[in-house]
JSON list of C-alpha atoms and ligand atoms in Angstrom, two decimals:
[
{"chain": "A", "resi": 1, "resn": "MET", "atom": "CA", "xyz": [80.85, -8.53, -1.52]},
{"chain": "A", "resi": 2, "resn": "PHE", "atom": "CA", "xyz": [79.25, -8.11, 1.85]},
{"chain": "A", "resi": 3, "resn": "ALA", "atom": "CA", "xyz": [76.20, -6.15, 2.95]},
{"chain": "A", "resi": 4, "resn": "ASP", "atom": "CA", "xyz": [74.27, -6.73, 6.17]},
{"chain": "A", "resi": 5, "resn": "TYR", "atom": "CA", "xyz": [70.82, -6.29, 4.63]},
{"chain": "A", "resi": 6, "resn": "LYS", "atom": "CA", "xyz": [68.92, -6.57, 7.90]},
{"chain": "A", "resi": 7, "resn": "ARG", "atom": "CA", "xyz": [70.87, -3.77, 9.55]},
{"chain": "A", "resi": 8, "resn": "ILE", "atom": "CA", "xyz": [70.60, -1.61, 6.41]},
{"chain": "A", "resi": 9, "resn": "GLU", "atom": "CA", "xyz": [66.84, -2.06, 6.48]},
{"chain": "A", "resi": 10, "resn": "GLU", "atom": "CA", "xyz": [66.77, -1.05, 10.15]},
{"chain": "A", "resi": 11, "resn": "TRP", "atom": "CA", "xyz": [68.86, 2.00, 9.34]},
{"chain": "A", "resi": 12, "resn": "PHE", "atom": "CA", "xyz": [66.47, 2.95, 6.51]},
{"chain": "A", "resi": 13, "resn": "ILE", "atom": "CA", "xyz": [63.40, 2.60, 8.74]},
{"chain": "A", "resi": 14, "resn": "GLY", "atom": "CA", "xyz": [65.08, 4.80, 11.34]},
{"chain": "A", "resi": 15, "resn": "TYR", "atom": "CA", "xyz": [66.05, 7.39, 8.72]},
{"chain": "A", "resi": 16, "resn": "ALA", "atom": "CA", "xyz": [62.50, 7.52, 7.31]},
{"chain": "A", "resi": 17, "resn": "ARG", "atom": "CA", "xyz": [61.12, 8.11, 10.81]},
{"chain": "A", "resi": 18, "resn": "ASN", "atom": "CA", "xyz": [62.72, 11.56, 10.71]},
{"chain": "A", "resi": 19, "resn": "PHE", "atom": "CA", "xyz": [59.96, 12.46, 8.26]},
{"chain": "A", "resi": 20, "resn": "ASP", "atom": "CA", "xyz": [56.21, 12.59, 8.65]},
{"chain": "A", "resi": 21, "resn": "LEU", "atom": "CA", "xyz": [55.11, 9.21, 7.37]},
{"chain": "A", "resi": 22, "resn": "SER", "atom": "CA", "xyz": [51.46, 10.05, 8.06]},
{"chain": "A", "resi": 23, "resn": "VAL", "atom": "CA", "xyz": [51.57, 12.36, 5.01]},
{"chain": "A", "resi": 24, "resn": "SER", "atom": "CA", "xyz": [50.30, 10.17, 2.17]},
{"chain": "A", "resi": 25, "resn": "MET", "atom": "CA", "xyz": [52.84, 11.49, -0.39]},
{"chain": "A", "resi": 26, "resn": "ILE", "atom": "CA", "xyz": [55.71, 10.55, 1.95]},
{"chain": "A", "resi": 27, "resn": "GLN", "atom": "CA", "xyz": [54.20, 7.24, 2.95]},
{"chain": "A", "resi": 28, "resn": "MET", "atom": "CA", "xyz": [53.85, 6.41, -0.73]},
{"chain": "A", "resi": 29, "resn": "LYS", "atom": "CA", "xyz": [57.63, 6.63, -1.24]},
{"chain": "A", "resi": 30, "resn": "TYR", "atom": "CA", "xyz": [58.27, 4.64, 1.91]},
{"chain": "A", "resi": 31, "resn": "ARG", "atom": "CA", "xyz": [56.05, 1.81, 0.64]},
{"chain": "A", "resi": 32, "resn": "HIS", "atom": "CA", "xyz": [57.51, 2.09, -2.86]},
{"chain": "A", "resi": 33, "resn": "SER", "atom": "CA", "xyz": [60.99, 1.56, -1.38]},
{"chain": "A", "resi": 34, "resn": "PHE", "atom": "CA", "xyz": [59.96, -1.80, 0.10]},
{"chain": "A", "resi": 35, "resn": "ASP", "atom": "CA", "xyz": [58.05, -2.82, -3.03]},
{"chain": "A", "resi": 36, "resn": "VAL", "atom": "CA", "xyz": [61.09, -2.09, -5.20]},
{"chain": "A", "resi": 37, "resn": "MET", "atom": "CA", "xyz": [63.20, -4.08, -2.74]},
{"chain": "A", "resi": 38, "resn": "ARG", "atom": "CA", "xyz": [60.83, -7.06, -3.17]},
{"chain": "A", "resi": 39, "resn": "PHE", "atom": "CA", "xyz": [61.02, -6.84, -6.96]},
{"chain": "A", "resi": 40, "resn": "GLY", "atom": "CA", "xyz": [64.82, -6.71, -6.65]},
{"chain": "A", "resi": 41, "resn": "LYS", "atom": "CA", "xyz": [64.78, -9.85, -4.53]},
{"chain": "A", "resi": 42, "resn": "ARG", "atom": "CA", "xyz": [62.67, -11.77, -7.06]},
{"chain": "A", "resi": 43, "resn": "ILE", "atom": "CA", "xyz": [64.86, -10.71, -9.98]},
{"chain": "A", "resi": 44, "resn": "ALA", "atom": "CA", "xyz": [68.11, -11.52, -8.13]},
{"chain": "A", "resi": 45, "resn": "GLN", "atom": "CA", "xyz": [66.69, -14.94, -7.25]},
{"chain": "A", "resi": 46, "resn": "ALA", "atom": "CA", "xyz": [65.68, -15.61, -10.85]},
{"chain": "A", "resi": 47, "resn": "LEU", "atom": "CA", "xyz": [69.18, -14.58, -11.95]},
{"chain": "A", "resi": 48, "resn": "LYS", "atom": "CA", "xyz": [70.65, -16.97, -9.35]},
{"chain": "A", "resi": 49, "resn": "TRP", "atom": "CA", "xyz": [72.83, -14.30, -7.80]},
{"chain": "A", "resi": 50, "resn": "THR", "atom": "CA", "xyz": [74.91, -15.39, -4.81]},
{"chain": "A", "resi": 51, "resn": "ASP", "atom": "CA", "xyz": [73.47, -14.52, -1.40]},
{"chain": "A", "resi": 52, "resn": "GLY", "atom": "CA", "xyz": [76.15, -11.85, -0.99]},
{"chain": "A", "resi": 53, "resn": "ASP", "atom": "CA", "xyz": [75.40, -10.15, -4.30]},
{"chain": "A", "resi": 54, "resn": "ALA", "atom": "CA", "xyz": [71.66, -10.43, -3.76]},
{"chain": "A", "resi": 55, "resn": "ALA", "atom": "CA", "xyz": [71.97, -8.69, -0.37]},
{"chain": "A", "resi": 56, "resn": "VAL", "atom": "CA", "xyz": [73.86, -5.82, -2.00]},
{"chain": "A", "resi": 57, "resn": "GLY", "atom": "CA", "xyz": [71.36, -5.52, -4.85]},
{"chain": "A", "resi": 58, "resn": "VAL", "atom": "CA", "xyz": [68.34, -5.73, -2.60]},
{"chain": "A", "resi": 59, "resn": "ALA", "atom": "CA", "xyz": [69.83, -3.08, -0.28]},
{"chain": "A", "resi": 60, "resn": "ALA", "atom": "CA", "xyz": [70.37, -0.77, -3.27]},
{"chain": "A", "resi": 61, "resn": "CYS", "atom": "CA", "xyz": [66.74, -1.28, -4.29]},
{"chain": "A", "resi": 62, "resn": "LEU", "atom": "CA", "xyz": [65.48, -0.45, -0.79]},
{"chain": "A", "resi": 63, "resn": "LEU", "atom": "CA", "xyz": [67.63, 2.67, -0.57]},
{"chain": "A", "resi": 64, "resn": "HIS", "atom": "CA", "xyz": [67.20, 3.98, -4.12]},
{"chain": "A", "resi": 65, "resn": "ASP", "atom": "CA", "xyz": [64.68, 6.70, -3.18]},
{"chain": "A", "resi": 66, "resn": "THR", "atom": "CA", "xyz": [66.29, 7.79, 0.12]},
{"chain": "A", "resi": 67, "resn": "GLY", "atom": "CA", "xyz": [66.54, 11.27, -1.44]},
{"chain": "A", "resi": 68, "resn": "ARG", "atom": "CA", "xyz": [62.76, 11.59, -1.80]},
{"chain": "A", "resi": 69, "resn": "PHE", "atom": "CA", "xyz": [62.13, 12.28, 1.88]},
{"chain": "A", "resi": 70, "resn": "SER", "atom": "CA", "xyz": [64.21, 15.44, 2.21]},
{"chain": "A", "resi": 71, "resn": "GLN", "atom": "CA", "xyz": [63.26, 16.48, -1.33]},
{"chain": "A", "resi": 72, "resn": "TYR", "atom": "CA", "xyz": [59.60, 16.55, -0.36]},
{"chain": "A", "resi": 73, "resn": "ARG", "atom": "CA", "xyz": [60.23, 18.26, 2.96]},
{"chain": "A", "resi": 74, "resn": "GLU", "atom": "CA", "xyz": [62.30, 21.01, 1.35]},
{"chain": "A", "resi": 75, "resn": "PHE", "atom": "CA", "xyz": [60.46, 21.53, -1.93]},
{"chain": "A", "resi": 76, "resn": "GLY", "atom": "CA", "xyz": [57.00, 19.99, -1.48]},
{"chain": "A", "resi": 77, "resn": "THR", "atom": "CA", "xyz": [57.31, 18.18, -4.80]},
{"chain": "A", "resi": 78, "resn": "TYR", "atom": "CA", "xyz": [58.77, 15.05, -6.38]},
{"chain": "A", "resi": 79, "resn": "HIS", "atom": "CA", "xyz": [59.34, 16.89, -9.62]},
{"chain": "A", "resi": 80, "resn": "ASP", "atom": "CA", "xyz": [63.14, 16.84, -9.97]},
{"chain": "A", "resi": 81, "resn": "GLY", "atom": "CA", "xyz": [63.08, 19.50, -12.68]},
{"chain": "A", "resi": 82, "resn": "ALA", "atom": "CA", "xyz": [61.53, 21.97, -10.24]},
{"chain": "A", "resi": 83, "resn": "SER", "atom": "CA", "xyz": [63.69, 20.95, -7.26]},
{"chain": "A", "resi": 84, "resn": "ILE", "atom": "CA", "xyz": [66.73, 18.66, -7.10]},
{"chain": "A", "resi": 85, "resn": "ASP", "atom": "CA", "xyz": [67.91, 15.44, -8.69]},
{"chain": "A", "resi": 86, "resn": "HIS", "atom": "CA", "xyz": [66.66, 12.93, -6.10]},
{"chain": "A", "resi": 87, "resn": "GLY", "atom": "CA", "xyz": [69.23, 10.30, -7.12]},
{"chain": "A", "resi": 88, "resn": "GLU", "atom": "CA", "xyz": [72.05, 12.73, -6.34]},
{"chain": "A", "resi": 89, "resn": "ARG", "atom": "CA", "xyz": [70.34, 13.68, -3.07]},
{"chain": "A", "resi": 90, "resn": "ALA", "atom": "CA", "xyz": [70.10, 10.01, -2.05]},
{"chain": "A", "resi": 91, "resn": "TYR", "atom": "CA", "xyz": [73.75, 9.52, -2.92]},
{"chain": "A", "resi": 92, "resn": "GLU", "atom": "CA", "xyz": [74.74, 12.47, -0.70]},
{"chain": "A", "resi": 93, "resn": "VAL", "atom": "CA", "xyz": [72.56, 11.34, 2.21]},
{"chain": "A", "resi": 94, "resn": "LEU", "atom": "CA", "xyz": [73.86, 7.78, 2.12]},
{"chain": "A", "resi": 95, "resn": "LYS", "atom": "CA", "xyz": [77.48, 8.83, 1.69]},
{"chain": "A", "resi": 96, "resn": "ALA", "atom": "CA", "xyz": [77.20, 10.95, 4.81]},
{"chain": "A", "resi": 97, "resn": "GLU", "atom": "CA", "xyz": [74.89, 8.81, 6.93]},
{"chain": "A", "resi": 98, "resn": "LEU", "atom": "CA", "xyz": [74.95, 5.11, 6.06]},
{"chain": "A", "resi": 99, "resn": "PRO", "atom": "CA", "xyz": [77.22, 3.49, 8.68]},
{"chain": "A", "resi": 100, "resn": "TYR", "atom": "CA", "xyz": [80.43, 2.05, 7.25]},
{"chain": "A", "resi": 101, "resn": "ASP", "atom": "CA", "xyz": [80.25, -1.22, 9.14]},
{"chain": "A", "resi": 102, "resn": "MET", "atom": "CA", "xyz": [77.09, -2.39, 7.34]},
{"chain": "A", "resi": 103, "resn": "THR", "atom": "CA", "xyz": [78.98, -3.23, 4.14]},
{"chain": "A", "resi": 104, "resn": "ASP", "atom": "CA", "xyz": [82.46, -3.79, 2.82]},
{"chain": "A", "resi": 105, "resn": "ASP", "atom": "CA", "xyz": [83.94, -1.03, 0.64]},
{"chain": "A", "resi": 106, "resn": "GLU", "atom": "CA", "xyz": [83.03, -2.68, -2.66]},
{"chain": "A", "resi": 107, "resn": "ALA", "atom": "CA", "xyz": [79.40, -3.20, -1.66]},
{"chain": "A", "resi": 108, "resn": "ARG", "atom": "CA", "xyz": [79.15, 0.35, -0.32]},
{"chain": "A", "resi": 109, "resn": "ASP", "atom": "CA", "xyz": [80.35, 1.70, -3.65]},
{"chain": "A", "resi": 110, "resn": "ALA", "atom": "CA", "xyz": [77.92, -0.52, -5.59]},
{"chain": "A", "resi": 111, "resn": "ILE", "atom": "CA", "xyz": [74.98, 0.60, -3.45]},
{"chain": "A", "resi": 112, "resn": "LEU", "atom": "CA", "xyz": [75.91, 4.29, -3.68]},
{"chain": "A", "resi": 113, "resn": "GLN", "atom": "CA", "xyz": [76.34, 4.13, -7.45]},
{"chain": "A", "resi": 114, "resn": "ALA", "atom": "CA", "xyz": [73.11, 2.18, -7.98]},
{"chain": "A", "resi": 115, "resn": "VAL", "atom": "CA", "xyz": [71.24, 4.78, -5.96]},
{"chain": "A", "resi": 116, "resn": "ARG", "atom": "CA", "xyz": [72.88, 7.68, -7.72]},
{"chain": "A", "resi": 117, "resn": "TRP", "atom": "CA", "xyz": [72.16, 6.42, -11.22]},
{"chain": "A", "resi": 118, "resn": "HIS", "atom": "CA", "xyz": [68.75, 4.83, -10.70]},
{"chain": "A", "resi": 119, "resn": "ASN", "atom": "CA", "xyz": [66.84, 7.82, -12.10]},
{"chain": "A", "resi": 120, "resn": "LYS", "atom": "CA", "xyz": [69.07, 8.98, -14.95]},
{"chain": "A", "resi": 121, "resn": "LYS", "atom": "CA", "xyz": [67.84, 8.66, -18.49]},
{"chain": "A", "resi": 122, "resn": "GLU", "atom": "CA", "xyz": [70.67, 6.32, -19.34]},
{"chain": "A", "resi": 123, "resn": "LEU", "atom": "CA", "xyz": [73.14, 4.35, -17.31]},
{"chain": "A", "resi": 124, "resn": "PRO", "atom": "CA", "xyz": [76.68, 5.55, -18.13]},
{"chain": "A", "resi": 125, "resn": "ARG", "atom": "CA", "xyz": [79.57, 3.15, -18.52]},
{"chain": "A", "resi": 126, "resn": "LEU", "atom": "CA", "xyz": [80.56, 2.26, -14.96]},
{"chain": "A", "resi": 127, "resn": "SER", "atom": "CA", "xyz": [82.89, -0.35, -13.54]},
{"chain": "A", "resi": 128, "resn": "PRO", "atom": "CA", "xyz": [81.71, -3.94, -14.13]},
{"chain": "A", "resi": 129, "resn": "SER", "atom": "CA", "xyz": [81.61, -4.51, -10.38]},
{"chain": "A", "resi": 130, "resn": "VAL", "atom": "CA", "xyz": [78.81, -1.97, -9.92]},
{"chain": "A", "resi": 131, "resn": "THR", "atom": "CA", "xyz": [76.88, -2.20, -13.19]},
{"chain": "A", "resi": 132, "resn": "PRO", "atom": "CA", "xyz": [74.69, -5.24, -12.32]},
{"chain": "A", "resi": 133, "resn": "PHE", "atom": "CA", "xyz": [73.51, -3.52, -9.14]},
{"chain": "A", "resi": 134, "resn": "CYS", "atom": "CA", "xyz": [72.66, -0.34, -11.02]},
{"chain": "A", "resi": 135, "resn": "ARG", "atom": "CA", "xyz": [70.71, -2.44, -13.50]},
{"chain": "A", "resi": 136, "resn": "LEU", "atom": "CA", "xyz": [68.83, -4.28, -10.79]},
{"chain": "A", "resi": 137, "resn": "ALA", "atom": "CA", "xyz": [67.75, -1.05, -9.07]},
{"chain": "A", "resi": 138, "resn": "ARG", "atom": "CA", "xyz": [66.65, 0.50, -12.36]},
{"chain": "A", "resi": 139, "resn": "ASP", "atom": "CA", "xyz": [64.64, -2.55, -13.44]},
{"chain": "A", "resi": 140, "resn": "SER", "atom": "CA", "xyz": [63.00, -3.03, -10.05]},
{"chain": "A", "resi": 141, "resn": "ASP", "atom": "CA", "xyz": [62.08, 0.64, -9.81]},
{"chain": "A", "resi": 142, "resn": "LYS", "atom": "CA", "xyz": [60.48, 0.58, -13.26]},
{"chain": "A", "resi": 143, "resn": "LEU", "atom": "CA", "xyz": [58.50, -2.55, -12.42]},
{"chain": "A", "resi": 144, "resn": "ASP", "atom": "CA", "xyz": [57.03, -0.98, -9.32]},
{"chain": "A", "resi": 145, "resn": "ILE", "atom": "CA", "xyz": [56.19, 2.28, -11.07]},
{"chain": "A", "resi": 146, "resn": "PHE", "atom": "CA", "xyz": [54.33, 0.30, -13.73]},
{"chain": "A", "resi": 147, "resn": "LYS", "atom": "CA", "xyz": [52.44, -1.47, -10.95]},
{"chain": "A", "resi": 148, "resn": "MET", "atom": "CA", "xyz": [51.69, 1.72, -9.01]},
{"chain": "A", "resi": 149, "resn": "VAL", "atom": "CA", "xyz": [50.43, 3.74, -11.97]},
{"chain": "A", "resi": 150, "resn": "ASP", "atom": "CA", "xyz": [48.32, 0.81, -13.19]},
{"chain": "A", "resi": 151, "resn": "GLY", "atom": "CA", "xyz": [46.74, 0.37, -9.74]},
{"chain": "A", "resi": 152, "resn": "ARG", "atom": "CA", "xyz": [46.08, 4.08, -9.40]},
{"chain": "A", "resi": 153, "resn": "ILE", "atom": "CA", "xyz": [44.40, 4.26, -12.81]},
{"chain": "A", "resi": 154, "resn": "GLU", "atom": "CA", "xyz": [42.20, 1.32, -11.81]},
{"chain": "A", "resi": 155, "resn": "ASP", "atom": "CA", "xyz": [41.14, 2.89, -8.51]},
{"chain": "A", "resi": 156, "resn": "GLY", "atom": "CA", "xyz": [40.76, 6.39, -9.95]},
{"chain": "A", "resi": 157, "resn": "THR", "atom": "CA", "xyz": [43.50, 8.08, -7.89]},
{"chain": "A", "resi": 158, "resn": "VAL", "atom": "CA", "xyz": [46.19, 8.46, -10.54]},
{"chain": "A", "resi": 159, "resn": "GLY", "atom": "CA", "xyz": [45.81, 12.27, -10.37]},
{"chain": "A", "resi": 160, "resn": "GLU", "atom": "CA", "xyz": [47.44, 12.22, -6.91]},
{"chain": "A", "resi": 161, "resn": "LEU", "atom": "CA", "xyz": [50.36, 10.18, -8.16]},
{"chain": "A", "resi": 162, "resn": "LEU", "atom": "CA", "xyz": [50.91, 12.07, -11.42]},
{"chain": "A", "resi": 163, "resn": "PRO", "atom": "CA", "xyz": [49.52, 15.56, -10.83]},
{"chain": "A", "resi": 164, "resn": "ARG", "atom": "CA", "xyz": [51.20, 16.97, -13.92]},
{"chain": "A", "resi": 165, "resn": "HIS", "atom": "CA", "xyz": [49.63, 14.48, -16.34]},
{"chain": "A", "resi": 166, "resn": "LYS", "atom": "CA", "xyz": [45.96, 15.23, -16.92]},
{"chain": "A", "resi": 167, "resn": "VAL", "atom": "CA", "xyz": [43.63, 12.27, -17.42]},
{"chain": "A", "resi": 168, "resn": "ASP", "atom": "CA", "xyz": [41.42, 13.94, -20.01]},
{"chain": "A", "resi": 169, "resn": "ALA", "atom": "CA", "xyz": [44.08, 15.90, -21.93]},
{"chain": "A", "resi": 170, "resn": "PRO", "atom": "CA", "xyz": [44.77, 14.84, -25.54]},
{"chain": "A", "resi": 171, "resn": "ILE", "atom": "CA", "xyz": [47.85, 12.95, -26.71]},
{"chain": "A", "resi": 172, "resn": "SER", "atom": "CA", "xyz": [50.65, 15.37, -27.54]},
{"chain": "A", "resi": 173, "resn": "GLU", "atom": "CA", "xyz": [51.53, 15.61, -31.24]},
{"chain": "A", "resi": 174, "resn": "VAL", "atom": "CA", "xyz": [55.05, 16.81, -30.36]},
{"chain": "A", "resi": 175, "resn": "LEU", "atom": "CA", "xyz": [55.58, 13.75, -28.18]},
{"chain": "A", "resi": 176, "resn": "LEU", "atom": "CA", "xyz": [54.38, 11.48, -31.00]},
{"chain": "A", "resi": 177, "resn": "ASP", "atom": "CA", "xyz": [56.90, 13.18, -33.31]},
{"chain": "A", "resi": 178, "resn": "GLU", "atom": "CA", "xyz": [59.68, 12.48, -30.83]},
{"chain": "A", "resi": 179, "resn": "LEU", "atom": "CA", "xyz": [58.69, 8.87, -30.32]},
{"chain": "A", "resi": 180, "resn": "GLU", "atom": "CA", "xyz": [58.38, 8.24, -34.04]},
{"chain": "A", "resi": 181, "resn": "ARG", "atom": "CA", "xyz": [61.87, 9.65, -34.51]},
{"chain": "A", "resi": 182, "resn": "ASN", "atom": "CA", "xyz": [63.83, 7.69, -31.89]},
{"chain": "A", "resi": 183, "resn": "TRP", "atom": "CA", "xyz": [61.60, 6.43, -29.05]},
{"chain": "A", "resi": 184, "resn": "ARG", "atom": "CA", "xyz": [62.90, 9.14, -26.77]},
{"chain": "A", "resi": 185, "resn": "GLY", "atom": "CA", "xyz": [59.95, 11.06, -25.46]},
{"chain": "A", "resi": 186, "resn": "SER", "atom": "CA", "xyz": [60.60, 14.00, -23.17]},
{"chain": "A", "resi": 187, "resn": "TYR", "atom": "CA", "xyz": [58.49, 14.61, -20.10]},
{"chain": "A", "resi": 188, "resn": "LYS", "atom": "CA", "xyz": [58.33, 18.29, -20.95]},
{"chain": "A", "resi": 189, "resn": "ASN", "atom": "CA", "xyz": [56.21, 17.30, -23.96]},
{"chain": "A", "resi": 190, "resn": "ALA", "atom": "CA", "xyz": [54.02, 14.97, -21.92]},
{"chain": "A", "resi": 191, "resn": "SER", "atom": "CA", "xyz": [51.02, 16.71, -20.45]},
{"chain": "A", "resi": 192, "resn": "SER", "atom": "CA", "xyz": [48.35, 14.01, -20.54]},
{"chain": "A", "resi": 193, "resn": "LEU", "atom": "CA", "xyz": [48.16, 10.68, -18.77]},
{"chain": "A", "resi": 194, "resn": "GLN", "atom": "CA", "xyz": [48.32, 8.96, -22.14]},
{"chain": "A", "resi": 195, "resn": "ASP", "atom": "CA", "xyz": [51.53, 10.85, -22.92]},
{"chain": "A", "resi": 196, "resn": "PHE", "atom": "CA", "xyz": [53.00, 9.53, -19.69]},
{"chain": "A", "resi": 197, "resn": "LEU", "atom": "CA", "xyz": [51.86, 5.99, -20.56]},
{"chain": "A", "resi": 198, "resn": "LEU", "atom": "CA", "xyz": [53.49, 6.19, -23.98]},
{"chain": "A", "resi": 199, "resn": "ILE", "atom": "CA", "xyz": [56.79, 7.21, -22.42]},
{"chain": "A", "resi": 200, "resn": "GLN", "atom": "CA", "xyz": [56.37, 4.50, -19.80]},
{"chain": "A", "resi": 201, "resn": "LEU", "atom": "CA", "xyz": [55.92, 1.86, -22.50]},
{"chain": "A", "resi": 202, "resn": "THR", "atom": "CA", "xyz": [59.29, 2.90, -23.99]},
{"chain": "A", "resi": 203, "resn": "TRP", "atom": "CA", "xyz": [60.95, 2.19, -20.62]},
{"chain": "A", "resi": 204, "resn": "THR", "atom": "CA", "xyz": [60.42, -1.48, -21.47]},
{"chain": "A", "resi": 205, "resn": "LEU", "atom": "CA", "xyz": [63.16, -1.17, -24.09]},
{"chain": "A", "resi": 206, "resn": "ASP", "atom": "CA", "xyz": [65.54, -0.15, -21.26]},
{"chain": "A", "resi": 207, "resn": "ILE", "atom": "CA", "xyz": [64.85, -3.17, -19.07]},
{"chain": "A", "resi": 208, "resn": "ASN", "atom": "CA", "xyz": [68.15, -4.93, -18.47]},
{"chain": "A", "resi": 209, "resn": "PHE", "atom": "CA", "xyz": [67.28, -8.38, -17.19]},
{"chain": "A", "resi": 210, "resn": "ALA", "atom": "CA", "xyz": [65.13, -11.07, -18.84]},
{"chain": "A", "resi": 211, "resn": "PRO", "atom": "CA", "xyz": [63.38, -12.03, -15.56]},
{"chain": "A", "resi": 212, "resn": "ALA", "atom": "CA", "xyz": [62.37, -8.39, -15.04]},
{"chain": "A", "resi": 213, "resn": "LEU", "atom": "CA", "xyz": [60.81, -8.18, -18.48]},
{"chain": "A", "resi": 214, "resn": "ARG", "atom": "CA", "xyz": [59.12, -11.52, -17.87]},
{"chain": "A", "resi": 215, "resn": "LEU", "atom": "CA", "xyz": [57.60, -10.27, -14.60]},
{"chain": "A", "resi": 216, "resn": "LEU", "atom": "CA", "xyz": [56.38, -7.17, -16.39]},
{"chain": "A", "resi": 217, "resn": "GLU", "atom": "CA", "xyz": [54.73, -9.14, -19.17]},
{"chain": "A", "resi": 218, "resn": "GLU", "atom": "CA", "xyz": [53.21, -11.67, -16.79]},
{"chain": "A", "resi": 219, "resn": "SER", "atom": "CA", "xyz": [51.62, -8.86, -14.78]},
{"chain": "A", "resi": 220, "resn": "GLY", "atom": "CA", "xyz": [49.56, -7.97, -17.86]},
{"chain": "A", "resi": 221, "resn": "VAL", "atom": "CA", "xyz": [50.29, -4.29, -17.41]},
{"chain": "A", "resi": 222, "resn": "LEU", "atom": "CA", "xyz": [51.66, -3.76, -20.92]},
{"chain": "A", "resi": 223, "resn": "THR", "atom": "CA", "xyz": [48.48, -5.13, -22.47]},
{"chain": "A", "resi": 224, "resn": "ARG", "atom": "CA", "xyz": [46.32, -3.05, -20.13]},
{"chain": "A", "resi": 225, "resn": "ILE", "atom": "CA", "xyz": [48.22, 0.12, -21.06]},
{"chain": "A", "resi": 226, "resn": "ARG", "atom": "CA", "xyz": [47.84, -0.65, -24.73]},
{"chain": "A", "resi": 227, "resn": "ALA", "atom": "CA", "xyz": [44.09, -1.05, -24.32]},
{"chain": "A", "resi": 228, "resn": "ARG", "atom": "CA", "xyz": [43.89, 2.50, -22.94]},
{"chain": "A", "resi": 229, "resn": "PHE", "atom": "CA", "xyz": [44.58, 4.00, -26.37]},
{"chain": "A", "resi": 230, "resn": "PRO", "atom": "CA", "xyz": [41.82, 4.66, -28.89]},
{"chain": "A", "resi": 231, "resn": "GLU", "atom": "CA", "xyz": [41.56, 1.90, -31.49]},
{"chain": "A", "resi": 232, "resn": "ASP", "atom": "CA", "xyz": [40.55, 4.35, -34.18]},
{"chain": "A", "resi": 233, "resn": "ASP", "atom": "CA", "xyz": [43.67, 6.53, -33.83]},
{"chain": "A", "resi": 234, "resn": "ALA", "atom": "CA", "xyz": [45.73, 5.17, -36.71]},
{"chain": "A", "resi": 235, "resn": "ARG", "atom": "CA", "xyz": [48.85, 7.13, -35.89]},
{"chain": "A", "resi": 236, "resn": "VAL", "atom": "CA", "xyz": [48.98, 5.97, -32.27]},
{"chain": "A", "resi": 237, "resn": "GLN", "atom": "CA", "xyz": [48.10, 2.38, -33.20]},
{"chain": "A", "resi": 238, "resn": "ALA", "atom": "CA", "xyz": [50.88, 2.26, -35.79]},
{"chain": "A", "resi": 239, "resn": "LEU", "atom": "CA", "xyz": [53.31, 3.57, -33.19]},
{"chain": "A", "resi": 240, "resn": "LEU", "atom": "CA", "xyz": [52.15, 0.96, -30.68]},
{"chain": "A", "resi": 241, "resn": "ASP", "atom": "CA", "xyz": [52.49, -1.83, -33.26]},
{"chain": "A", "resi": 242, "resn": "ARG", "atom": "CA", "xyz": [56.09, -0.84, -33.86]},
{"chain": "A", "resi": 243, "resn": "LEU", "atom": "CA", "xyz": [56.82, -0.46, -30.17]},
{"chain": "A", "resi": 244, "resn": "PHE", "atom": "CA", "xyz": [55.39, -3.86, -29.24]},
{"chain": "A", "resi": 245, "resn": "ALA", "atom": "CA", "xyz": [57.41, -5.46, -32.05]},
{"chain": "A", "resi": 246, "resn": "LEU", "atom": "CA", "xyz": [60.54, -3.81, -30.63]},
{"chain": "A", "resi": 247, "resn": "ILE", "atom": "CA", "xyz": [59.68, -5.05, -27.15]},
{"chain": "A", "resi": 248, "resn": "GLU", "atom": "CA", "xyz": [59.51, -8.60, -28.57]},
{"chain": "A", "resi": 249, "resn": "GLU", "atom": "CA", "xyz": [62.93, -8.12, -30.17]},
{"chain": "A", "resi": 250, "resn": "HIS", "atom": "CA", "xyz": [64.32, -6.72, -26.96]},
{"chain": "A", "resi": 251, "resn": "LYS", "atom": "CA", "xyz": [62.98, -9.73, -25.06]},
{"chain": "A", "resi": 252, "resn": "GLU", "atom": "CA", "xyz": [64.74, -12.07, -27.44]},
{"chain": "A", "resi": 253, "resn": "SER", "atom": "CA", "xyz": [67.98, -10.12, -27.12]},
{"chain": "A", "resi": 254, "resn": "LEU", "atom": "CA", "xyz": [67.90, -10.56, -23.33]},
{"chain": "A", "resi": 255, "resn": "ALA", "atom": "CA", "xyz": [67.10, -14.29, -23.39]},
{"chain": "B", "resi": 1, "resn": "LIG", "atom": "FE1", "xyz": [63.49, 7.34, -7.78]}
]
């Protein structure tokens, strides 16, 4: 597979300049794109991907949120449920605008599919030639969202990042029911920050690559999230005990 990563990055920078990067919400997605790209690079290196495959994967990571720019301009929100599916939007933009001579056909398809499926609840069965790239984009994106939310909680600005999840709202009983049933929490039942964090912890079970899970654990973010829940809430603590045991099992299954 062939992708000219440098030219793709130049194309992306040029595309993003069509939008007002001085708006902090837009700048945030621009920075996130590069941060996800850097996570992708580290994971691909740890997996010892060939230079060709790594360039394709890293390009997919950089481009995964290309749909965010026009989504925000048109709808003023990043809430897909109230606007459009931003993975589909990115797929459409790239299909129409990414120059053909920056990749070969196989790499182009892998990048487009990885972008399209990065934000779906589950990755469907796709051709084996594209699946690893979809997995890399999904893992890298999750890692950076963990990092972003954690940083924003620390500096007290998480409300800007997650306006729909209130810091002082209680944990949702309906969400706890869902999680106890099958670890699938829906965002519609998540109104507090802690609800969001519970759902975020379950993302860990969807991490595809051992080095990605290792990076996540080494960052300490899982432990910090856990410490944000009240120790005297027996129901939540029991749920967290089970979840962290499952994360350990998942880690072993990836090794
Ligand atoms: Fe995204």
